[in-house]
Short mmCIF file of C-alpha atoms in Angstrom, two decimals:
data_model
loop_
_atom_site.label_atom_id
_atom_site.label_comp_id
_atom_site.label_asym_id
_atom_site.label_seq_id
_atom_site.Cartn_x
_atom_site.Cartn_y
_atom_site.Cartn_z
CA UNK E 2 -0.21 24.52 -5.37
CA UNK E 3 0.65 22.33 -8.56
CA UNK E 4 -1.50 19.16 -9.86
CA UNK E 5 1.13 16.72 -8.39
CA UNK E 6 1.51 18.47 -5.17
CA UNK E 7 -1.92 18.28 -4.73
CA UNK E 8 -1.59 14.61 -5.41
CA UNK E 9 0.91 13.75 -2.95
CA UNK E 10 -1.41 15.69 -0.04
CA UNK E 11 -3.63 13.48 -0.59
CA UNK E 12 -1.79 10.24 -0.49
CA UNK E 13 -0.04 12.18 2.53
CA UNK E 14 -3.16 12.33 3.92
CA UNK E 15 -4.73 8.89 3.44
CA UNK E 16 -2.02 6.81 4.58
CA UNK E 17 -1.83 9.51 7.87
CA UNK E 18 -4.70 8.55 8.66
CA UNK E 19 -5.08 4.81 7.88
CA UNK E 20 -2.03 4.34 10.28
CA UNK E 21 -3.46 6.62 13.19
CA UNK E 22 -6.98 4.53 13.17
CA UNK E 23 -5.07 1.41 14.04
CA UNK E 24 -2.38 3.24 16.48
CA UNK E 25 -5.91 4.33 18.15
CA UNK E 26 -7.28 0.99 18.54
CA UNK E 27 -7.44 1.38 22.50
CA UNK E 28 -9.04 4.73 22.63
CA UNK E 29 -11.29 3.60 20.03
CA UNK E 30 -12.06 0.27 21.88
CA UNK E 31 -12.75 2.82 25.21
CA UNK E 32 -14.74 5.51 23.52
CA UNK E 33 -17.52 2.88 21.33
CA UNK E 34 -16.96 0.35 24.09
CA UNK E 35 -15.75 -2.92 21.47
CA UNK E 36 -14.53 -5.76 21.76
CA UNK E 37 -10.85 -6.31 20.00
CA UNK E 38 -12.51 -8.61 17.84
CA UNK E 39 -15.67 -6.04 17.10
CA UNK E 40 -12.83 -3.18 16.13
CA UNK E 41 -10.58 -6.05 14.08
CA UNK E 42 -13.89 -6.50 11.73
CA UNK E 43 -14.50 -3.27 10.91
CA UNK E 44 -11.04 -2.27 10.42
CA UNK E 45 -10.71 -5.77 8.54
CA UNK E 46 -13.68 -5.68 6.63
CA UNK E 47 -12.87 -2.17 5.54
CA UNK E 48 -9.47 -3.55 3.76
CA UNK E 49 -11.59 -6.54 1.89
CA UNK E 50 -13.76 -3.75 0.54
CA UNK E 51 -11.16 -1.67 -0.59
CA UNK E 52 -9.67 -4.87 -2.70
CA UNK E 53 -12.82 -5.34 -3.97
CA UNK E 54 -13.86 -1.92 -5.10
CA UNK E 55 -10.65 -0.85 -6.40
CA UNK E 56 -10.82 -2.57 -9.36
CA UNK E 57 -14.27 -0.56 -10.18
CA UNK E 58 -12.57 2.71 -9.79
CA UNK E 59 -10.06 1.72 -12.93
CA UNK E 60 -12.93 0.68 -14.85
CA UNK E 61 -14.70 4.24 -14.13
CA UNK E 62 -11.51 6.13 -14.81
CA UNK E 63 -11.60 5.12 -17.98
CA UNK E 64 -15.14 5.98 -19.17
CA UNK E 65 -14.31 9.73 -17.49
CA UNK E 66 -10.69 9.98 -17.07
CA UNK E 67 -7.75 9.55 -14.40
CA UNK E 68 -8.33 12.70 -13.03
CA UNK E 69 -12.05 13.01 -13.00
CA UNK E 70 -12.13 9.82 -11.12
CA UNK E 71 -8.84 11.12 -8.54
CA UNK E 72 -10.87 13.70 -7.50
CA UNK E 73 -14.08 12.06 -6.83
CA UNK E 74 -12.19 9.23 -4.98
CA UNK E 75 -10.39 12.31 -2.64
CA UNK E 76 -13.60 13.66 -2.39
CA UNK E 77 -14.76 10.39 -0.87
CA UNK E 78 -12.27 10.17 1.53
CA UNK E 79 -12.85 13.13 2.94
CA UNK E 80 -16.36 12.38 3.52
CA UNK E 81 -15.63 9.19 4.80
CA UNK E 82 -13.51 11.26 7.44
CA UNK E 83 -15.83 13.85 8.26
CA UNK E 84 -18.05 10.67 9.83
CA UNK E 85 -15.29 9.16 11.27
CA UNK E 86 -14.67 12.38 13.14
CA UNK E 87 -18.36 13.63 13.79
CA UNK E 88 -18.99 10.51 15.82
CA UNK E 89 -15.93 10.04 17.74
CA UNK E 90 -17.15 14.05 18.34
CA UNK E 91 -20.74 12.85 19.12
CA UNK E 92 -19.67 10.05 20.91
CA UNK E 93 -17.76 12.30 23.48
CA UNK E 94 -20.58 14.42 23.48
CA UNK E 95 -23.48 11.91 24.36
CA UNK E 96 -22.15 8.72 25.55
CA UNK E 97 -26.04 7.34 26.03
CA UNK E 98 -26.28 7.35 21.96
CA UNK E 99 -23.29 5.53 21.70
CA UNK E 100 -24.68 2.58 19.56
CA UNK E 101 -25.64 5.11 17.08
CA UNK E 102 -22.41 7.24 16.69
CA UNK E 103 -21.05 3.55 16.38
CA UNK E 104 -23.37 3.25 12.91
CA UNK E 105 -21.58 6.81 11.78
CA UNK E 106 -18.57 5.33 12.65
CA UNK E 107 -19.08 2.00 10.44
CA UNK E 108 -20.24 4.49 7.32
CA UNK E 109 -17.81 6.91 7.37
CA UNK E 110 -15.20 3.62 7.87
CA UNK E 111 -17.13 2.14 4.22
CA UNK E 112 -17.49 5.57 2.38
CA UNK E 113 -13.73 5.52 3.10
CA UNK E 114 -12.58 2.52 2.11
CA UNK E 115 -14.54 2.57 -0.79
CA UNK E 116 -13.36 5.24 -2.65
CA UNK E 117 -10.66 6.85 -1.45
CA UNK E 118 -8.09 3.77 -0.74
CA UNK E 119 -8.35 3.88 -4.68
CA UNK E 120 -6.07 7.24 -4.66
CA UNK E 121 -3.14 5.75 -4.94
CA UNK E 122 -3.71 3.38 -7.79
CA UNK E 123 -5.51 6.27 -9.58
CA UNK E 124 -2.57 8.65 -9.10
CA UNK E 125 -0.14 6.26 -9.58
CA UNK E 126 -2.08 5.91 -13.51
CA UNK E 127 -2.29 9.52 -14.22
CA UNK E 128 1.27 11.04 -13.62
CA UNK E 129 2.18 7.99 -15.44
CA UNK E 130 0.54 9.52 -18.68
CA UNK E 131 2.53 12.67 -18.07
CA UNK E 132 6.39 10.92 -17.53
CA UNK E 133 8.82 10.29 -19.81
CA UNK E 134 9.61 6.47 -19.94
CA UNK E 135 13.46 6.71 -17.94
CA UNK E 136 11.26 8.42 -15.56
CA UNK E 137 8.04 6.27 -14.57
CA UNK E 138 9.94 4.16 -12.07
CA UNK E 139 11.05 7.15 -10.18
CA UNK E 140 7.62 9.60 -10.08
CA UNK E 141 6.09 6.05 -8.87
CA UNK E 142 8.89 5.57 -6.47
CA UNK E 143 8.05 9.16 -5.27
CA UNK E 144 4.44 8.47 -5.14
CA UNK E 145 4.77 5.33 -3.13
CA UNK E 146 7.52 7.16 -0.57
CA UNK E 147 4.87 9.46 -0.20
CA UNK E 148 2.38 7.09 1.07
CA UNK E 149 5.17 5.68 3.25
CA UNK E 150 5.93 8.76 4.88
CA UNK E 151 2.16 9.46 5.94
CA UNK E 152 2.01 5.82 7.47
CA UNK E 153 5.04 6.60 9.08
CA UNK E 154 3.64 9.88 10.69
CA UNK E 155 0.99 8.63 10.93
CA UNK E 156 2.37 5.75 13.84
CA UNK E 157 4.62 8.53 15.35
CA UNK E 158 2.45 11.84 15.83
CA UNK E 159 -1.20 9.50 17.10
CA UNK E 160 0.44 10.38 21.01
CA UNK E 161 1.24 14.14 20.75
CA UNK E 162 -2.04 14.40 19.51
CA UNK E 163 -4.06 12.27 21.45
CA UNK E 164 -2.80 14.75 24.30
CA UNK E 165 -4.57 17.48 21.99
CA UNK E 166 -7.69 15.60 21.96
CA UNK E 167 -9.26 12.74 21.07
CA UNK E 168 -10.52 13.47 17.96
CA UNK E 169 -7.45 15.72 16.88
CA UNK E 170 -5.41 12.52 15.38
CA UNK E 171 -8.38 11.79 12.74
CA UNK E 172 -9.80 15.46 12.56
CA UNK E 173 -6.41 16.97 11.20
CA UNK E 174 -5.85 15.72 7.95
CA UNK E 175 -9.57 17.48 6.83
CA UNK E 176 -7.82 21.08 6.10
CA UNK E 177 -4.84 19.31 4.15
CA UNK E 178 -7.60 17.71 2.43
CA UNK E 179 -9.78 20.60 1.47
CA UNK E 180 -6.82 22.24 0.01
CA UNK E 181 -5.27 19.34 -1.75
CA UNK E 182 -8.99 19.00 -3.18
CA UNK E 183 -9.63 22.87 -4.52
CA UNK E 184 -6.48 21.83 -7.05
CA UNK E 185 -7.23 18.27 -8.13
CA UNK E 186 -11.29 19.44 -8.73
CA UNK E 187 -10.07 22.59 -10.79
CA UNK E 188 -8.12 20.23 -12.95
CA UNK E 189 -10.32 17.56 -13.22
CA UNK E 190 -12.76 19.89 -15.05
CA UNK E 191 -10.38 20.76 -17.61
CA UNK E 192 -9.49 17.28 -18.24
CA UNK E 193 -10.74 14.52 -20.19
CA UNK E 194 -9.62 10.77 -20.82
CA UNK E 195 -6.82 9.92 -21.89
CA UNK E 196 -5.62 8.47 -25.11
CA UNK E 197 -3.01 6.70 -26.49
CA UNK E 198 0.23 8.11 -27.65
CA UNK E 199 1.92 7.53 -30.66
CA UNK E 200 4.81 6.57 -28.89
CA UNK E 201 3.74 4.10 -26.05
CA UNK E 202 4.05 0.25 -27.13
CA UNK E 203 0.88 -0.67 -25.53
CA UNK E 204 -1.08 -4.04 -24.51
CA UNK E 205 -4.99 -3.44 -23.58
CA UNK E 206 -8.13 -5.60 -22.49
CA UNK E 207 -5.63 -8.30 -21.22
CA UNK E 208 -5.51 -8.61 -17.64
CA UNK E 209 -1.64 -9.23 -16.19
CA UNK E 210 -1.98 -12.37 -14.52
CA UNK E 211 2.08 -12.24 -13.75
CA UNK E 212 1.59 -8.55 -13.01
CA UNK E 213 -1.15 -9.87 -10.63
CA UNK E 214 0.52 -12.44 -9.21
CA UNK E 215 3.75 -10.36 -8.56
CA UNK E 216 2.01 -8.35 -6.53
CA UNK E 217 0.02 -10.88 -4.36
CA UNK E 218 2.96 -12.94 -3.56
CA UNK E 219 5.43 -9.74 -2.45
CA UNK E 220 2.78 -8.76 -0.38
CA UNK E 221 2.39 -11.65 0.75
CA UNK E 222 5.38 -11.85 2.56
CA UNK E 223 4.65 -8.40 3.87
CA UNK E 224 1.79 -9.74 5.50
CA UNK E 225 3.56 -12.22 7.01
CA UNK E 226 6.04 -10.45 8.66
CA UNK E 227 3.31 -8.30 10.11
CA UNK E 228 1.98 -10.87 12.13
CA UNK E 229 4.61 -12.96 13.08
CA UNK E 230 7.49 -10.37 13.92
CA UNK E 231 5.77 -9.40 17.35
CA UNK E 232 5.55 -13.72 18.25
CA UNK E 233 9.26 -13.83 17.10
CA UNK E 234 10.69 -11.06 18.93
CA UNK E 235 8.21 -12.25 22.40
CA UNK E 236 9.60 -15.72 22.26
CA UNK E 237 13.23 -15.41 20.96
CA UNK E 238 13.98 -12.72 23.29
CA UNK E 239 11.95 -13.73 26.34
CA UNK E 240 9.70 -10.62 26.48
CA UNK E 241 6.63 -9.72 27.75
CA UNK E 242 4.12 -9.31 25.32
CA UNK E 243 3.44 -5.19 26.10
CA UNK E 244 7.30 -5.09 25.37
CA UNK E 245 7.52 -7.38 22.49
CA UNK E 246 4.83 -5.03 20.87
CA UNK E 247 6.71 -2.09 21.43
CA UNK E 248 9.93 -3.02 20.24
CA UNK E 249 7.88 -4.82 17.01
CA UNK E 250 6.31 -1.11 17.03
CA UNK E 251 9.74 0.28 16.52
CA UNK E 252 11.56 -2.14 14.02
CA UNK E 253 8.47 -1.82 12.27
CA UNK E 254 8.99 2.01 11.90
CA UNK E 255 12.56 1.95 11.11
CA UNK E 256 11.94 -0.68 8.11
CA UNK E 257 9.47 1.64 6.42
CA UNK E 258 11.85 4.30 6.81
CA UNK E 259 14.31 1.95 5.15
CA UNK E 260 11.48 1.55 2.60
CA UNK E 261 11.18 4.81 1.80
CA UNK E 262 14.59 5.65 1.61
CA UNK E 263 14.59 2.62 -1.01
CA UNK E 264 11.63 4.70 -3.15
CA UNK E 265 12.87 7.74 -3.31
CA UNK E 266 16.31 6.81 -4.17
CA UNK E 267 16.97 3.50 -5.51
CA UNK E 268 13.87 3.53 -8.36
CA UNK E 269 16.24 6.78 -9.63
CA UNK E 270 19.04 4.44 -9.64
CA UNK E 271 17.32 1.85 -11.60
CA UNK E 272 15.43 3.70 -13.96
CA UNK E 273 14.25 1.83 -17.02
CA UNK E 274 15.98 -1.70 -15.63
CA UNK E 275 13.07 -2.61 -14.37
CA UNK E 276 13.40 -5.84 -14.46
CA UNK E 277 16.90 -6.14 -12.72
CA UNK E 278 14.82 -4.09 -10.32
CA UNK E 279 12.23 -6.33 -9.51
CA UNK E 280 14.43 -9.51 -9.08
CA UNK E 281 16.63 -7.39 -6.61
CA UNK E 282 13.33 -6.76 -4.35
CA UNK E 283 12.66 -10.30 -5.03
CA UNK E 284 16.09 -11.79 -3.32
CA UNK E 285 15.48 -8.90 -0.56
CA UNK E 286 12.40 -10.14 0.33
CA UNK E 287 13.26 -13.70 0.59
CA UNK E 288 16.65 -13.09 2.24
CA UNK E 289 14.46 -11.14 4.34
CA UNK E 290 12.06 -14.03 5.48
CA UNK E 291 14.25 -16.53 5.51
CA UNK E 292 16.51 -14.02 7.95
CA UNK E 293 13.46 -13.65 9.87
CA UNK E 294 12.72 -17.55 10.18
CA UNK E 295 16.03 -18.07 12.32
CA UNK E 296 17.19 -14.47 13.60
CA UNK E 297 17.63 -14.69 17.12
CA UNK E 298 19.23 -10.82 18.25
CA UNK E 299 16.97 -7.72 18.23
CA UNK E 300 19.99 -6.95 15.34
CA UNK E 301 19.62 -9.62 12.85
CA UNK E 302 15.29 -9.22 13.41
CA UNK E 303 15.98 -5.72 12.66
CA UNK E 304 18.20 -6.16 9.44
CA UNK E 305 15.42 -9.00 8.30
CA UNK E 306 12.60 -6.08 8.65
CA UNK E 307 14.22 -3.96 6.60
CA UNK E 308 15.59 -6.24 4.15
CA UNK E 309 11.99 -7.43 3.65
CA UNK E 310 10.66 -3.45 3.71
CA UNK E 311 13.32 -2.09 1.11
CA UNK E 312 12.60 -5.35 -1.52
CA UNK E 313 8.88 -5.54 -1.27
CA UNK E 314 8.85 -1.60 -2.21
CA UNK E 315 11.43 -2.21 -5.14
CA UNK E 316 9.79 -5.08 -6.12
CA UNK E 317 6.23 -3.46 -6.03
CA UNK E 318 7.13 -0.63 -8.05
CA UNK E 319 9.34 -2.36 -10.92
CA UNK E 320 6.19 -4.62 -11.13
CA UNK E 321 4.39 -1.40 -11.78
CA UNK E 322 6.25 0.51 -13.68
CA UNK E 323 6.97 -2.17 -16.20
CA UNK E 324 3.63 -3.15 -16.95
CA UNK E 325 2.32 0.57 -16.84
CA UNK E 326 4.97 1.87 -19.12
CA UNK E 327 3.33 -1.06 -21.83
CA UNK E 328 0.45 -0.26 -21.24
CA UNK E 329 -1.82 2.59 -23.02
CA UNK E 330 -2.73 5.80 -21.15
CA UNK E 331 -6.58 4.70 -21.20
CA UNK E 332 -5.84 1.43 -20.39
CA UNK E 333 -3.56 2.06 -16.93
CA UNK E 334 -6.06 3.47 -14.56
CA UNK E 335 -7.67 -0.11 -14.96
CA UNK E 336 -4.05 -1.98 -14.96
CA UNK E 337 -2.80 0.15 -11.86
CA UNK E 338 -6.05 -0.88 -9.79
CA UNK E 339 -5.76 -4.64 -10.41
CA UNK E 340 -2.18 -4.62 -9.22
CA UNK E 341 -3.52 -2.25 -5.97
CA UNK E 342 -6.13 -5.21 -5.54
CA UNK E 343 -4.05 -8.12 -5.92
CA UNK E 344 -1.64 -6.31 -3.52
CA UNK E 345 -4.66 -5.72 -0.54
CA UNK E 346 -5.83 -9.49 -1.14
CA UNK E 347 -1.98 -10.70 -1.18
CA UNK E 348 -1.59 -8.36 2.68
CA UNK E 349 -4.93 -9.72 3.86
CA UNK E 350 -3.97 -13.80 2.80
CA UNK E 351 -0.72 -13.44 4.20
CA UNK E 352 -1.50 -11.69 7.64
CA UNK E 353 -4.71 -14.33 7.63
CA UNK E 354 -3.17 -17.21 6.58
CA UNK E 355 0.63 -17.00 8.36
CA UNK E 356 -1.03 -16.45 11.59
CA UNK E 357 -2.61 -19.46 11.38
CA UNK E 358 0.72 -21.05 10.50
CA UNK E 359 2.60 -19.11 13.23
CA UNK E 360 0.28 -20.24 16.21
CA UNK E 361 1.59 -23.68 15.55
CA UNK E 362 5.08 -22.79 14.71
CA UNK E 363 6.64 -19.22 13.94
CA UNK E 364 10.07 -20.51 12.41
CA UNK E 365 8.09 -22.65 9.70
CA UNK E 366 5.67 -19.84 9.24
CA UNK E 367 8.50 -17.90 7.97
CA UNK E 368 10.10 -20.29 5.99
CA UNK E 369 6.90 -20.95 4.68
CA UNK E 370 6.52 -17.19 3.64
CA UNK E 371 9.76 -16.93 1.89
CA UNK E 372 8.77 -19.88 -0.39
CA UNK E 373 5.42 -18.33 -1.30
CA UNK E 374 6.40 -14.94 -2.49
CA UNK E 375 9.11 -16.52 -4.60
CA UNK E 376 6.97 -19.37 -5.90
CA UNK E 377 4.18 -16.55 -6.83
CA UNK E 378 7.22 -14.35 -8.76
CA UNK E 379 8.71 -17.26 -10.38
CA UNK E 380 6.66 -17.13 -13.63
CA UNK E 381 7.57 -13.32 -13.94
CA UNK E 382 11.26 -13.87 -13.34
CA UNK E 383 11.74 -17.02 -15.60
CA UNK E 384 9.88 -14.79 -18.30
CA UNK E 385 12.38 -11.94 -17.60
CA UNK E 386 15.85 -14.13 -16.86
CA UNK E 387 15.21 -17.63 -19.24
CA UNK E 388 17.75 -19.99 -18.26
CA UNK E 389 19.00 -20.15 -21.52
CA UNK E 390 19.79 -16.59 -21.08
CA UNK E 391 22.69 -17.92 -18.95
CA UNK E 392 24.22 -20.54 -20.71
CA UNK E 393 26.97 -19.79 -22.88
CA UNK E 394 26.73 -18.79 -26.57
CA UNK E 395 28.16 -21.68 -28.74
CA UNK E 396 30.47 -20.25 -31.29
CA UNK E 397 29.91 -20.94 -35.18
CA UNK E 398 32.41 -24.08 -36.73
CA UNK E 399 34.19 -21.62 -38.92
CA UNK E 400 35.65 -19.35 -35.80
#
């Protein structure tokens, strides 16, 4: 198995199992005997933790290098796993300790989210040292597809094997991991930090703020439409909510599919034009929203979903490729984390904060959500497209 395949099992793995945890809210809710509310905090609290400790793992990365740090983070996650699925085990097993197997649950759900949701950032920064600049956009589109397609399993393959066993859905991903992890350890031993190229123009110690901001505001929006698509299609459609959440369930699906397709293939078709990238996601994901706000067919939802899907990944990964492929290799583990946290915080405000909005009104909530991802973008794309870059170019007296 090569370094980067390695790599992708592991993102394979984490987002696999991220997605099956919340498709097994019910069982979950059955076996520990929670509240909705009890579940929502630990499943929230994990993704607040994960913003906040990402960052750290950038910092570390550099002091021992991208790969070094990859490996510890996988190892992590893997531990963080092996609680999750010794007490859903135990929990089967002795039902009178169930309070207990609960506080194995709760550590394995921390030791989890804080190390190994920083795989993806971390990878993201160290097959970035090792592309050629025409080709950073597409190895991160591939990384990011890769990610998509776990979540996407992840929501499809919790039933089959549920019907396997309870703890099967959680439990599967360990051998993956153990393999995945024999490659990236092996390497990491040989490795040390990285330094700068001759050839890299580079910008250190200076933290992004547009970069930042980019990401916070497209995801954002993503946030948004996580909450308030399920409302939308219950009201607009007159459906009951069990249905509503099952057809939200599915156009949910089919835009990430949409998204991937947009990762794998259209970051190729870009390739260094990053920027004409990035506004492109930027006019999906509003056209998206602002689709979404007045939409009123299962069709037109459905085209909104994956309007929004298919811009926020091309917009997340021009934002990252462009400000990785300034950066210096010792400097990106830090840069790629920042943009990972800003992202978590922007999906946490924007699922928080819109479904406040929403319970008073879901077609302002969306209109409201298009406005904030572009007024979050705008410094970025004025910096990239300067109005002045559009007016015409006055010709000299003597012509």
């Amino acid at each position: 198995m090569s370094h980067r395949n390695s790599i992708l099992l592991i993102l394979l793995c984490n987002s696999f199992h991220q997605s099956a945890l919340v498709v097994m809210t019910p069982v979950l809710q059955a076996l520990f005997d929670l509240s909705l509310s009890t579940l929502g905090a630990i499943v929230g609290g994990g993704l607040l933790l994960s913003a906040a400790t990402t960052p750290l793992w950038g910092r570390y990365a550099g002091r021992y290098g991208t790969n070094h740090s990859l490996s510890v983070s996988a190892i992590g996650g893997f531990i963080g796993i092996l609680f999750l699925s010794g007490s859903i085990w135990m929990a089967q097993q002795e039902a009178d300790n169930i309070g207990l197997w609960l506080h194995f649950l709760v550590l394995g759900r921390v030791i989890y989210c804080a190390t190994a949701n920083a795989a993806l950032p971390l990878s993201q920064a160290a097959l970035a040292a090792n592309s050629a600049p025409q080709n950073l956009f597409g190895t991160l589109g591939t990384l990011n597809a890769m990610n998509g397609i776990g979540r996407l399993a992840g929501n499809a393959l919790v039933g089959p094997l549920l019907a396997l066993g309870t703890l099967m859905p959680v439990a599967i991903v360990l051998p993956i991991y153990i393999a995945a992890l024999g490659k990236l350890i092996g390497t990491a031993g040989r490795t040390t930090p990285e330094h700068r190229t001759k050839t890299t123009p580079v910008h250190s110690g200076r933290v992004p703020i547009i970069a930042l901001a980019n990401a916070f505001g497209l995801q954002c929006g993503v946030g948004a439409a996580y909450i308030l698509l399920g409302p939308i299609l219950r009201d607009r459609l007159d459906l009951p909510p069990t249905h509503a959440s099952s057809l939200a369930g599915m156009v949910l699906a089919l835009a990430l599919a949409s998204a991937i397709g947009t990762q794998i293939f259209a970051t190729r078709r870009f390739a260094e034009r990053t920027h004409a990238a990035f506004l492109t996601g930027c006019v999906l994901v509003v056209a998206g929203l602002v689709t979404l706000s007045v939409g009123e067919s299962i069709g037109v939802l459905l085209v909104s979903a994956c309007l929004l899907a298919s811009g926020a990944a091309l917009g997340a990964s021009a934002n990252q490729a462009h400000q990785l492929g300034k950066a210096e290799n010792s400097a990106r583990p830090r840069l790629s984390t920042l943009i990972a946290s800003a992202q978590l915080l922007g999906l946490a405000a924007g699922t928080s904060f819109f479904g406040l909005v929403g319970s008073y009104d879901l077609t302002t909530a969306a209109l409201l959500a298009a406005a904030l991802p572009l007024a979050f973008t705008a410094p970025a794309l004025l910096k990239m497209f300067p109005p002045t870059s559009f007016l015409p170019i006055r010709r000299g007296s003597g012509e």
